[in-house]
Amino acid sequence: MSVVNCVVYNRKTGAKVGDIPIDQVSEALEESPDQFVWVGMHEPDAVEMKLVEEEFGLHELAVEDATRQQQRPKIESYGDTLFVVVRTARLENEDIAIGHTYVFVGPRYVLTVRQGASLSYAPVRQRCEKNPKQMKMGPGFILYALLDFVVDNYFPVMEDLDHYLKEIEHELFASTFRRKTIRHLYDLKHELVRLRMATTPLQDMCSYLMHQTENQLVPKAIYPYLRDINDHVLRINDLINAQSEMLKVAMDVNLAMVSVGQNEVVKRLASWAAILAVPTMIASFYGMNFVHMPELQWHYGYPLALAVMAVGCTVLWRRLRRVGWL
Amino acid sequence: MSVVNCVVYNRKTGAKVGDIPIDQVSEALEESPDQFVWVGMHEPDAVEMKLVEEEFGLHELAVEDATRQQQRPKIESYGDTLFVVVRTARLENEDIAIGHTYVFVGPRYVLTVRQGASLSYAPVRQRCEKNPKQMKMGPGFILYALLDFVVDNYFPVMEDLDHYLKEIEHELFASTFRRKTIRHLYDLKHELVRLRMATTPLQDMCSYLMHQTENQLVPKAIYPYLRDINDHVLRINDLINAQSEMLKVAMDVNLAMVSVGQNEVVKRLASWAAILAVPTMIASFYGMNFVHMPELQWHYGYPLALAVMAVGCTVLWRRLRRVGWL
Amino acid sequence: MSVVNCVVYNRKTGAKVGDIPIDQVSEALEESPDQFVWVGMHEPDAVEMKLVEEEFGLHELAVEDATRQQQRPKIESYGDTLFVVVRTARLENEDIAIGHTYVFVGPRYVLTVRQGASLSYAPVRQRCEKNPKQMKMGPGFILYALLDFVVDNYFPVMEDLDHYLKEIEHELFASTFRRKTIRHLYDLKHELVRLRMATTPLQDMCSYLMHQTENQLVPKAIYPYLRDINDHVLRINDLINAQSEMLKVAMDVNLAMVSVGQNEVVKRLASWAAILAVPTMIASFYGMNFVHMPELQWHYGYPLALAVMAVGCTVLWRRLRRVGWL
Amino acid sequence: MSVVNCVVYNRKTGAKVGDIPIDQVSEALEESPDQFVWVGMHEPDAVEMKLVEEEFGLHELAVEDATRQQQRPKIESYGDTLFVVVRTARLENEDIAIGHTYVFVGPRYVLTVRQGASLSYAPVRQRCEKNPKQMKMGPGFILYALLDFVVDNYFPVMEDLDHYLKEIEHELFASTFRRKTIRHLYDLKHELVRLRMATTPLQDMCSYLMHQTENQLVPKAIYPYLRDINDHVLRINDLINAQSEMLKVAMDVNLAMVSVGQNEVVKRLASWAAILAVPTMIASFYGMNFVHMPELQWHYGYPLALAVMAVGCTVLWRRLRRVGWL
Amino acid sequence: MSVVNCVVYNRKTGAKVGDIPIDQVSEALEESPDQFVWVGMHEPDAVEMKLVEEEFGLHELAVEDATRQQQRPKIESYGDTLFVVVRTARLENEDIAIGHTYVFVGPRYVLTVRQGASLSYAPVRQRCEKNPKQMKMGPGFILYALLDFVVDNYFPVMEDLDHYLKEIEHELFASTFRRKTIRHLYDLKHELVRLRMATTPLQDMCSYLMHQTENQLVPKAIYPYLRDINDHVLRINDLINAQSEMLKVAMDVNLAMVSVGQNEVVKRLASWAAILAVPTMIASFYGMNFVHMPELQWHYGYPLALAVMAVGCTVLWRRLRRVGWL
């Protein structure tokens, strides 16, 4: 069953009233005007979505969106309800798993639908239930708590990327070049682009919540908290931009380092070629068949030639070492 | 004949009344104030355009635009009619075929003119005729249905490009470099630029439709649907931007990989040159004609020399292998 | 004489009244309140400019601008007159000739001053005189016709640049690299930058004409036509931006192709060096002077050695061919 | 104890009244309505933050922010108090130490909380106490003085970076390439990105202070001073942008210089290879074993051969020198 | 003495009344309400600044700014006076000298303070004194004349940079690469960045002058002239942007040309290596000591071998020449 949770809360006290089955929601709400429900679903099938669509009177377009996995983060108001789409990010075995959460907020209900690798909202529910005072603010507060949780979960991801970039930096400036480094840079860019698509729209969403006046779901007392989320979003975006800039420079550095590395290889190659060329050339001299070559008759001609070769190589080797080619 | 379809609908019932010839449109509209027509044309010639211009009283400039193939996507209002230009994209044998559609919307008619590789709107007509309830909203709903169809058709194209980029990535990080990869990157960029020219203006168009108050063609009930199109357009643009960014990095990666590849070639070249230089040098020693070269007289001088060469080469080969040059 | 044309038109009929000398303009205008003049000048000298300045009562700053060749495109209103600066582009022997046109528009006159390689406006005059109905709109219509003509003349230029880019693309991906290609890319960039400086301000100018309310020179009936010009300007700018983007990628592709080309040269060089090294090394073996080298005594030693060399070279050549180095 | 300072001032006279313990602040404020306090804390612990939160009635969210070290610079108003976050920068052993300062400003108090490598505000306090006339403006003036001090401290940092860039330029265009230069460029970029994150939000903050009307903390007389800070912030941002642009070009220059350097190495390598090839080739001629080689019998054949080699090498060396390859 | 000029003008006539000492300004202004003064100073010391601060009642912050050399261009109004900061540029021995000018404009005075390499305003004064009609507009006109002069002085600087870029282009596409070219590109970028910092704020300044309504220093009659300055500023910025774009492309071209150059060097190197390898290889054949090598006994064996070598080299040389490697 994909209904993870379905709990009734009392708005007067802020306390949990109790779990109920999903199909008794309307009855529970009719029972007392002070009650509201918070339903959590995970990848519901079409039948279940149909059920909640009727139970809560959701808009057809919003429900259609919530069954897909590729929506853009947004907030839309349909009459007195809000439809919120967010992308969540969390680390999963060194990879960044991006999931979707769809939140329907009405005057007396909150419905979260998780799709894909979305975060679980159990910690949010625990935190909310521990703060009955704030739960008195109703569904608007739960929306804030959800958004806050989603945004706060970007930070460990960003830290992980930061750590990853640090490692790449280390590789970049290491003396030996590794082909893998380029792959790492590319992958990091890919993650940043994915994250940015998730976080950029959040700024507009916070602003929308604080300035929309159509419905009364979000009480003014929550505004400072929304501003706080907004600050976190700005900071996330600052970090993503900063990383993107550094990554761009790292790409350039990488290219420069490859060229530098090649430079060094060519220099070393040239040096050894020169050193080997010396004895070969001298030997070729004494391989000539001239009749009159006095050195050939000398008793110590051969060792002398070898000595000259050795000295020549050593001198050259030292010199090249000094100018840094070897 | 380039008139693909010419159908009368009843606004009260939303149902199809029947097909009529294009030159009886005015009569059909006069017959009953509840009727409206939807005409579909494909690359009409000048005579046909003249006919519909008079039949519907279209503005001379709009008609002039609709006969060309290179218009920018836009919405313009001429009195109580709207003139809409969109570019459509679809896959055609691995290529992206971009066509133009011109839509004239009046209080009692919709006229679509397809030019070039434009999508066919038969599926839209089918979907509309199946929803007589929504067809009661009149020409404005048809306009929405057309725009929705056009925008939804960008998604498979984007997926195709995404698939293409994935392939290029694979080529990029393959161990052997292929000249074709650069061509692929260039072609992908070209497609992205073409698509962006088609999709960027759509945002303004949705916004215009939702905020224009000059005429009553678009009823308020359609606004959530237009907002939905707008979201899709935003998502398309997000995807195009993300791909462009990745493509830029892929270009850089490509350049780095070419340099890395060259580096490796130079290293291997240098290694083999060094290995070959050893026996050549030793052989040149014993090619010298010194009278006193004791080794030359040794019985096993020659095999010894060959052995020294073989050992030298092997030692060097192993060493180069270890440092990764071979 | 630099006065190309000086014609009186009747606003009531829209028809041409007749040519007059430039210094009888005031008299002609006084004669009948229904008449207006359209004067065309080409690179007038200071005396002529002084003459028209007084004849039409032009503003000193505008006249000063019109005698220079480097003005930025703009529209300025001086009381009930408009001063318009545009840059025109046309193809001239494969080059893009950019000229300046200055237009002074008053309630009863239009004065065009062409500087440098500006377009000739004879076609505009012909078109206007063929449409007496529209000429009844007066000087404002002539201004539209001029702007339309200027903007439409950018299209063949853009097509030419597009053709040029296509040629460069062809060069880029050709198997042999040509130094000239880089020059072509640079020149194309230069033309795009020049064109952009001419076309970017046109958007603001159209917008200004449609929103300025200070004077009544531009009747509302002309607005759809101005919007049409605006669309063309947007399309030109779209094209310029698209080309600039492609050009940027082409620069990168070019750099990658140069590197790839070098890679191939190095590989081929290395291959031939290896092939030649084989016989040289073998020959050096048998050039050694060891007393005991049995092969030297063999009857077929020499041809055998040559055969070994030939086989070695062939095997190596085939192998290198297979891995694509040759 | 992390309370660095806790001083009472008189608003009528602007003079310092005296130091008091932090827990007697409320009493001191009650004593006389003309008094206000300025408390300075450095990395307070949770207990101390709790104390001041109660003493001054600070907002829970602001206090929570102030205990973290990673806030984004911002100004927020909570009722009649302001909460300000700034990042400070100063040089510390060639590194740029970035710290955080949190300022709470109420009608009758200023509380600064320094975290990490934040600047010490002793100089601000001294300057303020020397200007009792300005201190009459109350907490708003202290806020200005703090911001002014923070912004002015960016200038020496920018000068240091400028100096650093100059050094890198020097390295770039030096004849010998140093691997370290790339690292320096990367590090400079890193510092610029960090600084920009600190300074960019300051512009909005100045603007907010000058346009907010919710509370009366900042008297109009301070506006010209805030405008002055704003100018400094603009200048800092100008400098950061200018440096970023130059750095980007420096990266490109660096890459070009590496390629140029490689070019020169290859040329020199090729030159020496050519020079050595001459005598080797000539020697190989006279190593041939033809029976009829007249030169071999010549009495001066050997020295002549050596002379030819020497001349050949010298001619080649000179020629290569002239074309700049050596 | 750093007071360059101190002249009294009559607003009724626009004519110069006469020079006066700087410390009699207040008396001169009191004498007649129709008089105003124009004081020009060059790098005044603290005492002189104190004097004029008191004489004209200048604002402390503005005076503080005027004694520094690093202000950002801006306009600020202090009550009924304006404080203007501009950066001036002029050519000085092939370098661009950037100076600062501070202008204080009151209802009855203009004070210019030049710092560093600022332009001298003698030509402005001459031009103003020749136009008593315009001088009747008072200090506002002088401000216009100063700004106009400053902006017009950017044009020769831009032309110089344009000329410089042309030269660099020439170097870029020359057949021999020069290390200096990279330095020139870097220096040009540096100048463009400096100039942009001077000119970008001017746009806002013109706009501010035309829209500020706080004081009456700038009469409406001057607006068209300010618009003219604004046009010039826009054109300067257009030119700077165009140059920056071309420069960016030039950097890329440069890198490509370096690679192309290296490509050519490698090809030539490879060609000569191949040509030299032919005779060396043949000679090594006949250096073999096989007993049975018939060619060695031939009477014309040696010249034949030489001939074969010569033919081989020539054939190879021609072939390489044909494919463009030599």
Coordinates of C-alpha atoms in Angstrom, one line a residue, chain E residues 5-11 17-22 24-30 32 34-40 55-56 104-112 125 135 138-139 142:
Chain E
N5 CA 41.6 79.8 -12.7
C6 CA 39.0 81.8 -10.8
V7 CA 36.7 83.8 -12.9
V8 CA 33.4 85.7 -12.3
Y9 CA 30.7 85.7 -15.0
N10 CA 27.6 87.7 -15.4
R11 CA 24.4 85.6 -15.8
V17 CA 33.5 89.9 -15.6
G18 CA 37.0 89.2 -14.6
D19 CA 39.6 87.1 -12.6
I20 CA 39.5 87.3 -8.9
P21 CA 41.6 85.7 -6.1
I22 CA 40.0 82.6 -4.7
Q24 CA 37.3 86.9 -2.5
V25 CA 34.7 84.7 -4.1
S26 CA 32.1 85.2 -1.4
E27 CA 32.5 89.0 -1.7
A28 CA 32.2 88.8 -5.5
L29 CA 29.0 86.8 -5.2
E30 CA 27.5 89.1 -2.6
S32 CA 25.7 91.2 -7.4
D34 CA 23.7 88.1 -11.3
Q35 CA 27.2 86.9 -10.9
F36 CA 28.5 83.4 -10.7
V37 CA 32.1 82.0 -10.5
W38 CA 33.9 79.2 -12.1
V39 CA 37.0 78.0 -10.2
G40 CA 39.4 75.5 -11.6
E55 CA 34.0 79.5 0.8
F56 CA 31.3 77.5 -1.0
F104 CA 31.0 70.9 -7.5
V105 CA 28.0 72.7 -9.0
G106 CA 26.0 75.2 -7.0
P107 CA 23.4 77.7 -8.0
R108 CA 26.1 80.4 -8.4
Y109 CA 29.4 78.5 -8.7
V110 CA 31.2 75.7 -10.5
L111 CA 34.3 74.3 -9.0
T112 CA 36.4 71.7 -10.8
R125 CA 36.5 77.6 -20.7
M135 CA 26.5 81.0 -20.7
G138 CA 24.5 79.5 -15.8
P139 CA 26.5 76.7 -13.9
I142 CA 29.2 74.7 -17.7

